[in-house]
Structure formats: structure tokens, C-alpha cells
mmCIF file of C-alpha atoms in Angstrom:
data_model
loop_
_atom_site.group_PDB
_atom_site.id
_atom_site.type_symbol
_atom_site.label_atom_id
_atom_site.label_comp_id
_atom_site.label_asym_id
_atom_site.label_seq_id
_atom_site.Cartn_x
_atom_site.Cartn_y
_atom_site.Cartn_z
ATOM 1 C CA UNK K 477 118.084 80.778 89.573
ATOM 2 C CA UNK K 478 116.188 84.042 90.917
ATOM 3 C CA UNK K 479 116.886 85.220 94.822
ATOM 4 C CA UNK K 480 115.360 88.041 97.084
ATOM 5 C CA UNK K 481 118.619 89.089 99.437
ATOM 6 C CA UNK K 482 117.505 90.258 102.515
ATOM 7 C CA UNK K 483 119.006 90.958 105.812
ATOM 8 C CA UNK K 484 118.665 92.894 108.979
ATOM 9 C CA UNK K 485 114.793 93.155 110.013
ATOM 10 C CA UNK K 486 115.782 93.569 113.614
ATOM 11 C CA UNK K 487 112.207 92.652 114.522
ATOM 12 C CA UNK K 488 111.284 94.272 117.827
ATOM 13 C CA UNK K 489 113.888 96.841 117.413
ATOM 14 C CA UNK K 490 113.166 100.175 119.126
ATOM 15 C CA UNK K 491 114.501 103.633 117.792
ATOM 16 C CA UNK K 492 114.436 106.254 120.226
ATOM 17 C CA UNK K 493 112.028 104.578 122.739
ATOM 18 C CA UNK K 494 109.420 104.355 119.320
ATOM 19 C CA UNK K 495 108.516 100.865 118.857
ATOM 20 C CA UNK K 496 109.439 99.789 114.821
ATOM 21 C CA UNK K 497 106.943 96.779 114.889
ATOM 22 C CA UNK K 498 103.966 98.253 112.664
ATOM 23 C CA UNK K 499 106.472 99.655 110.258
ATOM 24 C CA UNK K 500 108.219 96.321 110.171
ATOM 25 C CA UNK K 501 104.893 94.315 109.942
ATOM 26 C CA UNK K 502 104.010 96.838 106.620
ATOM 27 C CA UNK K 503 107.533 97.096 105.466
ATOM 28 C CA UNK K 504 107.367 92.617 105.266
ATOM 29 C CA UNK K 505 103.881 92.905 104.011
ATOM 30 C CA UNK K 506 105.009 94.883 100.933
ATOM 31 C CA UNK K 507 108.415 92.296 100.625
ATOM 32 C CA UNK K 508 105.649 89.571 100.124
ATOM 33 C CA UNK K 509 104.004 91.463 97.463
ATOM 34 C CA UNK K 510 107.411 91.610 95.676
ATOM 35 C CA UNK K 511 107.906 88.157 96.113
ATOM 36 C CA UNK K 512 105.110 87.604 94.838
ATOM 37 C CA UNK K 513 105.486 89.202 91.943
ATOM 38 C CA UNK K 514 109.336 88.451 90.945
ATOM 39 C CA UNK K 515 108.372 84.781 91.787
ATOM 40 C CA UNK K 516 111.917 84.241 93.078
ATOM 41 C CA UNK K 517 113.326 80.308 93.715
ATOM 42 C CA UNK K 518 114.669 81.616 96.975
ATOM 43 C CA UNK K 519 115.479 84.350 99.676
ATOM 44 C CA UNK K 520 118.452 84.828 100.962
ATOM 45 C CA UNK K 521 117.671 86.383 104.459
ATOM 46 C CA UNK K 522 121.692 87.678 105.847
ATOM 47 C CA UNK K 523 121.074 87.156 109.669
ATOM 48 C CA UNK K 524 120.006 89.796 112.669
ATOM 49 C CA UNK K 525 116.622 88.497 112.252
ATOM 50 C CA UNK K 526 115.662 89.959 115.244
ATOM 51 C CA UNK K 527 117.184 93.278 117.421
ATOM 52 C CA UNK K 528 117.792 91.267 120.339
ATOM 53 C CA UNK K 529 119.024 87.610 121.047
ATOM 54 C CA UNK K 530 115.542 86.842 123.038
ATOM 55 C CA UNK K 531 113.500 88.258 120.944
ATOM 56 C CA UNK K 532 109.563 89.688 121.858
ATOM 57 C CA UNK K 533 106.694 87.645 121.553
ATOM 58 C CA UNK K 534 105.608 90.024 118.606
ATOM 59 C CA UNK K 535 108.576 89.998 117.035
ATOM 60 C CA UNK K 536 108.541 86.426 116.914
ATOM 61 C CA UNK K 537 105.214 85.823 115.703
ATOM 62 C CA UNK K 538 105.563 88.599 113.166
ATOM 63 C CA UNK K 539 109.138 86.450 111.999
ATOM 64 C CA UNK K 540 106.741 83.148 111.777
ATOM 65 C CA UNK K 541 103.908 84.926 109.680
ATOM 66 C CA UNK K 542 106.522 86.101 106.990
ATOM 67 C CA UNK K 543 108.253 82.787 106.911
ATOM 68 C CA UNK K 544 104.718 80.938 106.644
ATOM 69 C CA UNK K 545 103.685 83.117 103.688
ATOM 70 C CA UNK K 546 106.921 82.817 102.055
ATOM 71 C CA UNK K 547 106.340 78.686 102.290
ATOM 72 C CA UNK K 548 102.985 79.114 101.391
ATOM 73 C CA UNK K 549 104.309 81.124 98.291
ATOM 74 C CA UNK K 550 107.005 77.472 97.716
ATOM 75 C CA UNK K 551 109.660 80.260 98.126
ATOM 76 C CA UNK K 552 112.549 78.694 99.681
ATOM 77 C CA UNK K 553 113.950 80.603 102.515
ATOM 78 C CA UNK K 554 117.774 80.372 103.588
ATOM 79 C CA UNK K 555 118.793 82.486 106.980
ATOM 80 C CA UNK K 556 121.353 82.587 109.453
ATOM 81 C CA UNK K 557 121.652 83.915 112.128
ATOM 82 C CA UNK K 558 123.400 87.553 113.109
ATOM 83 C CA UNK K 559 125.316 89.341 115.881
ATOM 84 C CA UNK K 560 122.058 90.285 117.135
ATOM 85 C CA UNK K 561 120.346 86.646 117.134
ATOM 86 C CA UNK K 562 120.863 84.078 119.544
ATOM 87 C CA UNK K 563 122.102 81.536 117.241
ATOM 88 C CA UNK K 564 120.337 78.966 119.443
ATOM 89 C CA UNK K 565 117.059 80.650 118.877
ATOM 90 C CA UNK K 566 117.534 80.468 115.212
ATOM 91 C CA UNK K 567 118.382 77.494 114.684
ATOM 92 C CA UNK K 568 115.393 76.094 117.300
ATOM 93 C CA UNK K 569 113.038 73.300 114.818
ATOM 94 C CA UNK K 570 115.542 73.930 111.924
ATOM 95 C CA UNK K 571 115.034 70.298 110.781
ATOM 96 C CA UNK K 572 111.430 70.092 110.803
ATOM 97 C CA UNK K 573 111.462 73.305 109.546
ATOM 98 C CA UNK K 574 113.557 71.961 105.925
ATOM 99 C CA UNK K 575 110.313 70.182 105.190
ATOM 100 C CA UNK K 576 108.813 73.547 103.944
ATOM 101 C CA UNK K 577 111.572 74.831 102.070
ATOM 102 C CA UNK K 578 112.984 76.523 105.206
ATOM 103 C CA UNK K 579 116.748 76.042 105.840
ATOM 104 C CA UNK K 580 118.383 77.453 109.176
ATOM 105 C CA UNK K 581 121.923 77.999 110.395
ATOM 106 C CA UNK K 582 122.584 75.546 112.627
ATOM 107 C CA UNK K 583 124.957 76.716 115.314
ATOM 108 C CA UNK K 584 128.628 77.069 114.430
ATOM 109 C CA UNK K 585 130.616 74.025 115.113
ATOM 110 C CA UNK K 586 132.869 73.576 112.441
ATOM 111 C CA UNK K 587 129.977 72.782 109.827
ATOM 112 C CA UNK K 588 128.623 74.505 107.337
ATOM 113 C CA UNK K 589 125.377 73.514 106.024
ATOM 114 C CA UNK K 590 125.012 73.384 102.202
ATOM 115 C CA UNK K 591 121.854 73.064 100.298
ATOM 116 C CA UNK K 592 121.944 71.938 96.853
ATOM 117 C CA UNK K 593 119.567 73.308 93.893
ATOM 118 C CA UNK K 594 118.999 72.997 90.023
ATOM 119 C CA UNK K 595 117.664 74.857 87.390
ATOM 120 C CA UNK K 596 118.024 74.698 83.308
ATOM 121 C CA UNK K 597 121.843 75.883 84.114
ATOM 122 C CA UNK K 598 122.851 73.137 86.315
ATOM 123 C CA UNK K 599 123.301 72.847 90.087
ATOM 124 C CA UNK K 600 123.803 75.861 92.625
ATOM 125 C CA UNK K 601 124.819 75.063 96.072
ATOM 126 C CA UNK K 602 123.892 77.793 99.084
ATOM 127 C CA UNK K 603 126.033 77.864 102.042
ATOM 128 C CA UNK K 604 124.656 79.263 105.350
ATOM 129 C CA UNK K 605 127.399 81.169 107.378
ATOM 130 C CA UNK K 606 125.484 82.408 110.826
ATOM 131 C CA UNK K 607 128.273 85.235 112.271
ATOM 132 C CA UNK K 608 131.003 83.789 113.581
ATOM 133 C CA UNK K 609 133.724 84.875 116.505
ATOM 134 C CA UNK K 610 137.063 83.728 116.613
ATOM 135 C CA UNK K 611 136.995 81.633 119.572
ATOM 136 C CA UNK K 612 133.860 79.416 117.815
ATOM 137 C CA UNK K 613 136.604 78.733 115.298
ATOM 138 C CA UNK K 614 139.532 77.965 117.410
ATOM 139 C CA UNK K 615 136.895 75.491 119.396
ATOM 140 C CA UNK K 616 136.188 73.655 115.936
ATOM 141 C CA UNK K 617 140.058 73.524 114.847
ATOM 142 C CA UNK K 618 142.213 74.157 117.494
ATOM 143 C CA UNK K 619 145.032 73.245 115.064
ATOM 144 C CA UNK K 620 144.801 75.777 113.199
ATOM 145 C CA UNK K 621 144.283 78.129 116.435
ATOM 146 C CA UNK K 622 142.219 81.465 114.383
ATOM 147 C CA UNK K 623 143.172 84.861 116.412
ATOM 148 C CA UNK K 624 141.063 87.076 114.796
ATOM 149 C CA UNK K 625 138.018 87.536 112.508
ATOM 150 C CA UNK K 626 139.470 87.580 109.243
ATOM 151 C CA UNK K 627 141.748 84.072 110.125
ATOM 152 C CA UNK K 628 138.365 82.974 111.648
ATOM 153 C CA UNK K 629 136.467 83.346 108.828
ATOM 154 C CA UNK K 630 139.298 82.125 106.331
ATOM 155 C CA UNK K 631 139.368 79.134 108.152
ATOM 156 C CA UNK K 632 135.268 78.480 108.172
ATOM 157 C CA UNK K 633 135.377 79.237 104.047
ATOM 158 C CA UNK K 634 138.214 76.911 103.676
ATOM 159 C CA UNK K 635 136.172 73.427 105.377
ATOM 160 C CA UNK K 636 133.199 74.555 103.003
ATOM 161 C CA UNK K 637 132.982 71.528 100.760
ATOM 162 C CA UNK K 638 132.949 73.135 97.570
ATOM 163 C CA UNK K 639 132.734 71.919 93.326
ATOM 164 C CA UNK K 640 134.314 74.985 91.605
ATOM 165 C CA UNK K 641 132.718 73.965 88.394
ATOM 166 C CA UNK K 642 129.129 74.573 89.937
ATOM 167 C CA UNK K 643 127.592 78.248 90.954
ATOM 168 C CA UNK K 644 128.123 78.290 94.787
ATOM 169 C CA UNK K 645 126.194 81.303 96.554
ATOM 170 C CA UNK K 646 127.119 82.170 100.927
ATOM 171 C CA UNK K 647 124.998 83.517 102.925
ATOM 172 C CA UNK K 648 127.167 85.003 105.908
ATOM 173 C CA UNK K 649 127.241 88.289 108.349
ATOM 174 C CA UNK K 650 130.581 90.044 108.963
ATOM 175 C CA UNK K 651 132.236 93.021 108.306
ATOM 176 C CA UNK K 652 134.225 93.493 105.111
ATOM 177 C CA UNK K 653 136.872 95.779 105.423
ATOM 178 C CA UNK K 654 135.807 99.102 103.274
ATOM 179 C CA UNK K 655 132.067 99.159 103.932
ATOM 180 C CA UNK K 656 130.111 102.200 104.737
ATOM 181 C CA UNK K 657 128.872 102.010 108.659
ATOM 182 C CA UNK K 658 126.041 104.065 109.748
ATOM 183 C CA UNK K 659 125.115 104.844 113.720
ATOM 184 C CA UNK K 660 123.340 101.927 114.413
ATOM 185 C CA UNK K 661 125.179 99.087 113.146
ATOM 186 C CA UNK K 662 127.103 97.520 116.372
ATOM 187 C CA UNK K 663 130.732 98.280 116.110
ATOM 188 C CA UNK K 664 133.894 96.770 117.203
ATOM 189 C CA UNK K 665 136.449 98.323 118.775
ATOM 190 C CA UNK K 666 139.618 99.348 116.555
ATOM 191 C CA UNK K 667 137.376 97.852 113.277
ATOM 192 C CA UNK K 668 138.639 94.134 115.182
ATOM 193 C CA UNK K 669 135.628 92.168 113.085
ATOM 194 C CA UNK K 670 137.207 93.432 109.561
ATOM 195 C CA UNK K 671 137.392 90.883 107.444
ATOM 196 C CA UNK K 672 138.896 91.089 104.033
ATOM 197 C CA UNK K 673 137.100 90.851 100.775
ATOM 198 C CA UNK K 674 139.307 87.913 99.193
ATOM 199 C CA UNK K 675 138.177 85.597 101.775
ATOM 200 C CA UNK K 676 134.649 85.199 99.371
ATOM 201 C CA UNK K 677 136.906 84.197 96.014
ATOM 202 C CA UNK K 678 135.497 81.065 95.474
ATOM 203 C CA UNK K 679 131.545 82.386 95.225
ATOM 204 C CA UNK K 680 129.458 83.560 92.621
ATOM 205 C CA UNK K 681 127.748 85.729 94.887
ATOM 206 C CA UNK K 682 127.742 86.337 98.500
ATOM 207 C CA UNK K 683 124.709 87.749 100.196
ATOM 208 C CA UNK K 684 125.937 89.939 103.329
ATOM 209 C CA UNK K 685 124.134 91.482 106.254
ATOM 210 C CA UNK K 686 125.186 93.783 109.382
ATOM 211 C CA UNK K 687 126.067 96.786 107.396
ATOM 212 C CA UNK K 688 122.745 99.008 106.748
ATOM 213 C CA UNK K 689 123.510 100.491 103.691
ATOM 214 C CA UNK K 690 122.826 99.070 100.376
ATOM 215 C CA UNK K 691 126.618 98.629 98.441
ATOM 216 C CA UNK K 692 128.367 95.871 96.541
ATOM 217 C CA UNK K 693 132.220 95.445 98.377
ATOM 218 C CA UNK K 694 135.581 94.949 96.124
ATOM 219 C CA UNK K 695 133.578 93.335 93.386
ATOM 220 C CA UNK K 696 129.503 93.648 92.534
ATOM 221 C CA UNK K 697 128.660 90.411 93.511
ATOM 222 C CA UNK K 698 129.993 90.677 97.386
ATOM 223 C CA UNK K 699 126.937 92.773 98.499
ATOM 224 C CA UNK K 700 125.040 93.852 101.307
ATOM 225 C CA UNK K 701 121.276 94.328 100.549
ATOM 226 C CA UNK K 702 121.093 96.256 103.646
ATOM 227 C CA UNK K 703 118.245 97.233 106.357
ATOM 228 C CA UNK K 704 114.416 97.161 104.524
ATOM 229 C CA UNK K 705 113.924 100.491 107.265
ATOM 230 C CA UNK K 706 115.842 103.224 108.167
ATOM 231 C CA UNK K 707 116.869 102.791 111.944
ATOM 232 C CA UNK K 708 118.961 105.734 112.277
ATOM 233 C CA UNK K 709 119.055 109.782 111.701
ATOM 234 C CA UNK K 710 122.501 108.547 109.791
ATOM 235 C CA UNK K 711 120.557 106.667 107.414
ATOM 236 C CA UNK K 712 118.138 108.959 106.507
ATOM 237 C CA UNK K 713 119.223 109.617 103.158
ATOM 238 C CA UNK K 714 119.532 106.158 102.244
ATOM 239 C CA UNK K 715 117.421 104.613 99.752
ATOM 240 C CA UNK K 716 116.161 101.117 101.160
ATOM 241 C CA UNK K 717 115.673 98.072 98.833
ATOM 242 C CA UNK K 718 115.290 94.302 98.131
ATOM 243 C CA UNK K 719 118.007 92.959 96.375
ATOM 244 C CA UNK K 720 117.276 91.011 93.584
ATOM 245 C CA UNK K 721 120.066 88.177 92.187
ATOM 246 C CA UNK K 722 119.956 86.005 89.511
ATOM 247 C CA UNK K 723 122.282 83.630 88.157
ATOM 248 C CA UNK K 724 122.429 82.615 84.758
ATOM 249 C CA UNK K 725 125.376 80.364 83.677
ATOM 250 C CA UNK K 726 128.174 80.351 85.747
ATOM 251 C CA UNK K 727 129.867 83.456 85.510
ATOM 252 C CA UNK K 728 127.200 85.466 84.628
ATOM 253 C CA UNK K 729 125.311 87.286 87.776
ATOM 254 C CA UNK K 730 122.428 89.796 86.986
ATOM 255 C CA UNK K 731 121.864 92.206 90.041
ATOM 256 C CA UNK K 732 118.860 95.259 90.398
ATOM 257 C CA UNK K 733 117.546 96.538 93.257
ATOM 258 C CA UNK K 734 113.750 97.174 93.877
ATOM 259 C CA UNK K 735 112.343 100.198 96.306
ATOM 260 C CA UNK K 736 110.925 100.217 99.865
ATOM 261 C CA UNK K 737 108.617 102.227 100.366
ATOM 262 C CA UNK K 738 108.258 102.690 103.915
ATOM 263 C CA UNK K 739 104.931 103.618 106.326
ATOM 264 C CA UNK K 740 106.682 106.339 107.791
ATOM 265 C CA UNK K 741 109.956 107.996 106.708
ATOM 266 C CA UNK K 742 112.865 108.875 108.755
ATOM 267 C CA UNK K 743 114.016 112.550 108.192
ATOM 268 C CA UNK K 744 115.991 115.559 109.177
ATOM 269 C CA UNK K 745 114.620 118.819 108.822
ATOM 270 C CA UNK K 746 116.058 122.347 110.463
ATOM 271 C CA UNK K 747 115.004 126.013 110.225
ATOM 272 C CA UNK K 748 113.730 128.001 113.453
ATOM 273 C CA UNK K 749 110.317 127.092 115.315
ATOM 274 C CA UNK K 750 108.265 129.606 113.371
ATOM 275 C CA UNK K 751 109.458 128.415 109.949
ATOM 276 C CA UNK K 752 109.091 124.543 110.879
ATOM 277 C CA UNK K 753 104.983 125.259 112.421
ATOM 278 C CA UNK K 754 104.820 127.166 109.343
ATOM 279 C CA UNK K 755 105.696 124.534 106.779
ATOM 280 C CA UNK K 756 104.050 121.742 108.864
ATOM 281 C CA UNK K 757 100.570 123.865 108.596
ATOM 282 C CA UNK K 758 100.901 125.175 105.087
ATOM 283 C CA UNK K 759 103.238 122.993 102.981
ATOM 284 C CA UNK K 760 101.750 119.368 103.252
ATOM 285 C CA UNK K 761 104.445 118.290 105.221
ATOM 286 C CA UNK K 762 103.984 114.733 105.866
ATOM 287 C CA UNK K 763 103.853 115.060 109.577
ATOM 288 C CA UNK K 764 103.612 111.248 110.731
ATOM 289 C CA UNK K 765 107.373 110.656 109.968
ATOM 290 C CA UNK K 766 109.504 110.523 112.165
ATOM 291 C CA UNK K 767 111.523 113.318 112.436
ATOM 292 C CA UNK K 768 114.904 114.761 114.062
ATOM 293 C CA UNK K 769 114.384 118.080 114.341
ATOM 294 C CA UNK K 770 117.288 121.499 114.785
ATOM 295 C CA UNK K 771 116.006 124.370 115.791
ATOM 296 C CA UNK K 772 118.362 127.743 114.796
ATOM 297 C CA UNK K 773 116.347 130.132 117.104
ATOM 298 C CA UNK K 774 119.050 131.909 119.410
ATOM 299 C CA UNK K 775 116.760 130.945 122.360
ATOM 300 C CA UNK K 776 115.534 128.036 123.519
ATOM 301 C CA UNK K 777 111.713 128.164 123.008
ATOM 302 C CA UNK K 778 109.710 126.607 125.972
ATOM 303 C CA UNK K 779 108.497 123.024 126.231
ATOM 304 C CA UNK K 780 109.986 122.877 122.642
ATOM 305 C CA UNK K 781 109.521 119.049 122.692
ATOM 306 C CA UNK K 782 105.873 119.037 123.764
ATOM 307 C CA UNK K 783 104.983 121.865 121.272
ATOM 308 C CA UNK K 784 106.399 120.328 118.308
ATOM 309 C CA UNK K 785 105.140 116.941 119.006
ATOM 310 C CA UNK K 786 101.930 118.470 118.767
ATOM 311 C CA UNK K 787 102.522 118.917 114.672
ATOM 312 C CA UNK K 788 104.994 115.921 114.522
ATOM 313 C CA UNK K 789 104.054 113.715 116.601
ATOM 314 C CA UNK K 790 106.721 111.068 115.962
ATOM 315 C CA UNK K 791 109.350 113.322 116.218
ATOM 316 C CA UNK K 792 112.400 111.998 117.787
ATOM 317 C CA UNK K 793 114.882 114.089 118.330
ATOM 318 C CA UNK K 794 115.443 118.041 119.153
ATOM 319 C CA UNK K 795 118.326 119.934 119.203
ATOM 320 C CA UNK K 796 119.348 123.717 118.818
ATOM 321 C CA UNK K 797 122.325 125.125 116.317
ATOM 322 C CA UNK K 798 123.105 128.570 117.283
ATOM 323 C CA UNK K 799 125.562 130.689 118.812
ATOM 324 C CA UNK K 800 125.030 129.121 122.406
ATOM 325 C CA UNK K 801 125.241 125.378 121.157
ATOM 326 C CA UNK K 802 128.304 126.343 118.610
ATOM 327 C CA UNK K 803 130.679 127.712 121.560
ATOM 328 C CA UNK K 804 129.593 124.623 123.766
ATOM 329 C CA UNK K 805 130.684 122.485 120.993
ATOM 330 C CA UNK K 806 134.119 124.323 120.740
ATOM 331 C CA UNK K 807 134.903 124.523 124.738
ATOM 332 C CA UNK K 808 133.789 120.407 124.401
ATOM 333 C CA UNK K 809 136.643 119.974 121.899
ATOM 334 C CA UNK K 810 139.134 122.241 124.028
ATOM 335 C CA UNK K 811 138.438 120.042 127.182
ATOM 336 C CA UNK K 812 139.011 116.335 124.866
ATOM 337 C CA UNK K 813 142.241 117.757 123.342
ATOM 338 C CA UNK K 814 143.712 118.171 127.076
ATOM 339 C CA UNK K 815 142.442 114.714 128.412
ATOM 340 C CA UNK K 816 145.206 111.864 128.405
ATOM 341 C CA UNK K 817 144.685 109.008 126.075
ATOM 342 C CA UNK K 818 143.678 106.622 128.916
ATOM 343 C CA UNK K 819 140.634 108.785 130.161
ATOM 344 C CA UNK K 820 139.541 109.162 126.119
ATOM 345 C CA UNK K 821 140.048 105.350 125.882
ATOM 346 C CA UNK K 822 138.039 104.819 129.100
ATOM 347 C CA UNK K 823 135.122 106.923 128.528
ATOM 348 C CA UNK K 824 135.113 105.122 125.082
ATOM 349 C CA UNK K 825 135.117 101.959 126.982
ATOM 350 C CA UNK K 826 132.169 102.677 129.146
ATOM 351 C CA UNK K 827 129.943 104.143 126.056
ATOM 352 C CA UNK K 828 130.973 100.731 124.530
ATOM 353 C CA UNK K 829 130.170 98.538 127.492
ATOM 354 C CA UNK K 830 127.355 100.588 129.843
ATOM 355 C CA UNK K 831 129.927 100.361 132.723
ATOM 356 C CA UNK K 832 133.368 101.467 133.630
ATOM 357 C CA UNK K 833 136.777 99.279 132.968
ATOM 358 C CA UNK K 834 137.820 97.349 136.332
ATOM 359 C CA UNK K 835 141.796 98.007 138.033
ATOM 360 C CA UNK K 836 143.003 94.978 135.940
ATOM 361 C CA UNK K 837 141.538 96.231 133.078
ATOM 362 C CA UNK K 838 142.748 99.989 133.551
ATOM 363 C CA UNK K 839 146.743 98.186 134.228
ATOM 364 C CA UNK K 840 146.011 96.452 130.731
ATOM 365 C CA UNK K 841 145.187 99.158 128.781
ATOM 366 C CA UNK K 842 147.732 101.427 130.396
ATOM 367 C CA UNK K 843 150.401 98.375 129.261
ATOM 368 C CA UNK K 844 148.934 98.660 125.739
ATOM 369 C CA UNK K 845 148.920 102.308 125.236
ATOM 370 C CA UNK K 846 152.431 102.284 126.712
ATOM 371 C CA UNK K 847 154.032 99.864 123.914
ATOM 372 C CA UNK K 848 151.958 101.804 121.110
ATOM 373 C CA UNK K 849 153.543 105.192 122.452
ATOM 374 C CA UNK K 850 156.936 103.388 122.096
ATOM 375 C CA UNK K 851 156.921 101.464 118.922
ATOM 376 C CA UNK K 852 155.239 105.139 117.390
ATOM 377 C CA UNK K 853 158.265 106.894 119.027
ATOM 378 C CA UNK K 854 161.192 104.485 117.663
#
């Protein structure tokens, strides 16, 4: 049994205020050519679908275009749905939708749906996680009262009807405690949504999403395929990928990877404004990518922005490293070191959150940091 793992389009996401949706559109164009040419019995699509739970109207045609060639192709399709979906949304004509070989999360409630396959090995049963909260759990069995992710997602595995005998493959987004986060992955406070690898024992393989970068986690066959595009200046060495999975006889899981090749890369580059106009001009440069650039000039050269757009025009980002910028940085530190831990933890809050904590929220966290002082202290 052959699959294409795939997970985190983020349809309609915007990076830097530059819309992502042609390089999206040719980035699925060129996962259809793959598909068909690996002729996979599946793909396992990991959830955040889209970059927002109500998703553009672009974003949502482009989503029903792939999923129409894919059914066209009699390539199955399994996907749940992420922290960025609504789970609603996804799972929105899920029935009707199983009569082309197109199998939804349905919403969490205490369910998991599992669809069962055969090939010249036997049977192979997929399970479709969408991400799951705590409190979803503790709604579905308040006996067993979940308080955080990992119990929350222990307790979801452990109602998954399962034959032991058989290859059993999940499809699921969390966190598993020791991946590799980049910049734009959404992140919990105090790593809260860790879950531990050993919850996935009992599967073959387990097909992950929300982390961006490709990696296998405690054992090769708990992997995240990560992002088909680079949405962050953190990612930009990464090397994007499908994932490609097939399982043989039980016990035996073959895993390669095959390239993206993306319309326009993401990249860093550095050096002062007369050496960057000069490679742009005389170096083939490929100018349409977008770019992050730092300039070293000791001053700050005029309408820098405008100027270089002119050469790159998608660049993103501009910032200066020199002496100026360097002793900014260090008075910056100086002035964090001397702030209390309850105005770092509240200016934390409010990058978190887009708005400031509320009195009851302030007397909480005061309470908190109090205890942790004391238990650190005895």
C-alpha cells in the first residue's frame, strides 16, 4: 500500500502582507504531477488545510480543484482537520464526499473514524485524528477527566478500535515532544500541547502535521512530512518535500522523500547595498524570490526599501547589522535583564494574545509566579 503524506498547505496564507496563493496553486500543481507519477493508493493530507478557520473564497476553490483532480486520478484522499481549520468547515459534505474516495475528519466527539483497505498484504486500516484540545476530550469521557494534551490524546488513541495483527496507519496533528519548531508554526505557551511519542505505539506509521520541518520523531515511522512552501525566513534552509510511505508486510515500512521545487524561493542574503545591486545586476541572481535582506552599511541608505524593491521586488524584509544596530541590541538586553518576571511574562502575554492580560488575570499570574519562586527556593 503506497501513500503521499502531506500536511500544512495553509491555503490563503499570507507572509509578510505577500499573498502565497499562486505559489500554492503551482506548488499543488506539481504534487499532482507526482501523484501522478508514483500512482499512490492514497494521500495522507495531516490537517491545517487552510491558514485560517474561514478560509478565502480562493483558497477554497483552489482546496476543491486539488481534491477533484486527486479523485479524478481514483487517489483516495484522507484529511483532518488542523489548529488552523475550523473543524466544522472540514468536515462540511464529508459523507457525500466518501463516494469519491474522499474521507474527512468528522468533528471530535469521542469517535474516530476508521477506513479500512486491502492490498496483496492484507488489510490496512487509516485512522483520522483532526487536532484535538483537552476539553473536547474531557466532553467525550468525562470519566476519565483528560487535563492536558498528552492525557487528551492518550485517551482518543486508546477508544481507537484497533486489530494489532493488521497494519494500522493515523493521521493526526499535535505536537510531539522533541520536534524542531520554526517561526511560524503556532506555539503554546510553556510547550502545553507536547505530547509524547509513545502515545503512537500501536501504529505502523503515523502521518503528522503542524510542525514545518520535514523529520521522523523517536522512531522513523512517527513523521512529519512538513509544509510543501517555505512560510518563514526560519525555514529558509529547509528542503521541502512529499513524503512518500509504503507498507509492505506488516512490519516492514519503506519511507523516501521527493523534492519541491518551488515558484519562488524564500532566502536570506546580506552584504552592504553596493555589493547586493551589484550581484543582483551581474551575478544572475534570481531576483523574483522573495528575499529578507541585511544590509552591513554603517548608515542607513535612503528609501532603502523602495530602492531595493526595485531589483527584488518581492523582497520582504530589511534590516541593518552594524555598529548602530549591535549596541541597540545590547542596551535591549540590559533593559530585559532588569524587568521583573511579571512585566516579561506580560509582554509575552500580549505578543501571544494581540491584547494585554485583564486585573484577574495579572492576580493569577502573580499567584503562579509566586508558588514557582517558592517551590525553586525550598
Amino acid at each position: 500500500m503506497k501513500f503521499l503524506h502531506l500536511s500544512d498547505l495553509h491555503l490563503g496564507k499570507r507572509v509578510n502582507e505577500f499573498s502565497m496563493l499562486e505559489d500554492q496553486r503551482y506548488i499543488l500543481e506539481q504534487i499532482l504531477r507526482i501523484a501522478e507519477e508514483e500512482q499512490p493508493d492514497g494521500l495522507l493530507l495531516a490537517g491545517d488545510i487552510y491558514d485560517k478557520p474561514a478560509p478565502s473564497a480562493e483558497a477554497v476553490q483552489m482546496f476543491d480543484g486539488f481534491l477533484t483532480a486527486l479523485a479524478e486520478k481514483r487517489i483516495l484522499v484522507f484529511a483532518v482537520s488542523g489548529n488552523h481549520d475550523s473543524a466544522e468547515r472540514i468536515a462540511f459534505g464529508a459523507r457525500l464526499m466518501q463516494g469519491q474516495g474522499v474521507y474527512l475528519s468528522p468533528v471530535y466527539g469521542g469517535k474516530v473514524q476508521t477506513v479500512k483497505l486491502e492490498d496483496a498484504y492484507g488489510e490496512v486500516c487509516v485512522s483520522l485524528l483532526p487536532f484535538i484540545r483537552p476539553v473536547q476530550v474531557r466532553h467525550a469521557f468525562e470519566e476519565e477527566d483528560p487535563a492536558s494534551y498528552q492525557e487528551a490524546v492518550q485517551v482518543a488513541v486508546r477508544h481507537i478500535p484497533m486489530d494489532a495483527s493488521v497494519r494500522n496507519v493515523l493521521v493526526a496533528h499535535q505536537f510531539v515532544t522533541g520536534a524542531e519548531r520554526c517561526d511560524s508554526e503556532e506555539v503554546s505557551v510553556g510547550g502545553m500541547d507536547n505530547v509524547d511519542v509513545t502515545v503512537f505505539d500501536r501504529f505502523d506509521y503515523v502521518a503528522l502535521g503542524h510542525i514545518h520541518g520535514p523529520q521522523s520523531v523517536g522512531r522513523e515511522t512517527v513523521r512529519y512530512c512538513g509544509t510543501p512552501l517555505k512560510y518563514s525566513f526560519s525555514e529558509s534552509d529547509h528542503k521541502k518535500s512529499v513524503t512518500v510511505v509504503e507498507l509492505l508486510a506488516k512490519g516492514d515500512v519503506r519511507i523516501r522523500t521527493i523534492p519541491l521545487v518551488p515558484l519562488r524561493d524564500m532566502r536570506r542574503i546580506r552584504g552592504t547595498y553596493a555589493e547586493l545591486t551589484l550581484r543582483a545586476n551581474y551575478e544572475g541572481t534570481n531576483t523574483e524570490d522573495y528575499i529578507h535582506v541585511t544590509l552591513t552599511d554603517e548608515e542607513d541608505v535612503p528609501d532603502g526599501m523602495q530602492k531595493l524593491r526595485a531589483i527584488y521586488p518581492n523582497l520582504m524584509r530589511l534590516e541593518y547589522d552594524n555598529r548602530r544596530t549591535r549596541e541597540n541590541q545590547t542596551v535591549e538586553a540590559a533593559e530585559t535583564l532588569r524587568r521583573t518576571e511579571m512585566e516579561l511574562f506580560e509582554e509575552f502575554y500580549e505578543l501571544q494574545n494581540n491584547q494585554p492580560m485583564n486585573e484577574k488575570q495579572k492576580i493569577f499570574a502573580q499567584k503562579v509566579l509566586a508558588e514557582l519562586k517558592e517551590e525553586g527556593e525550598s
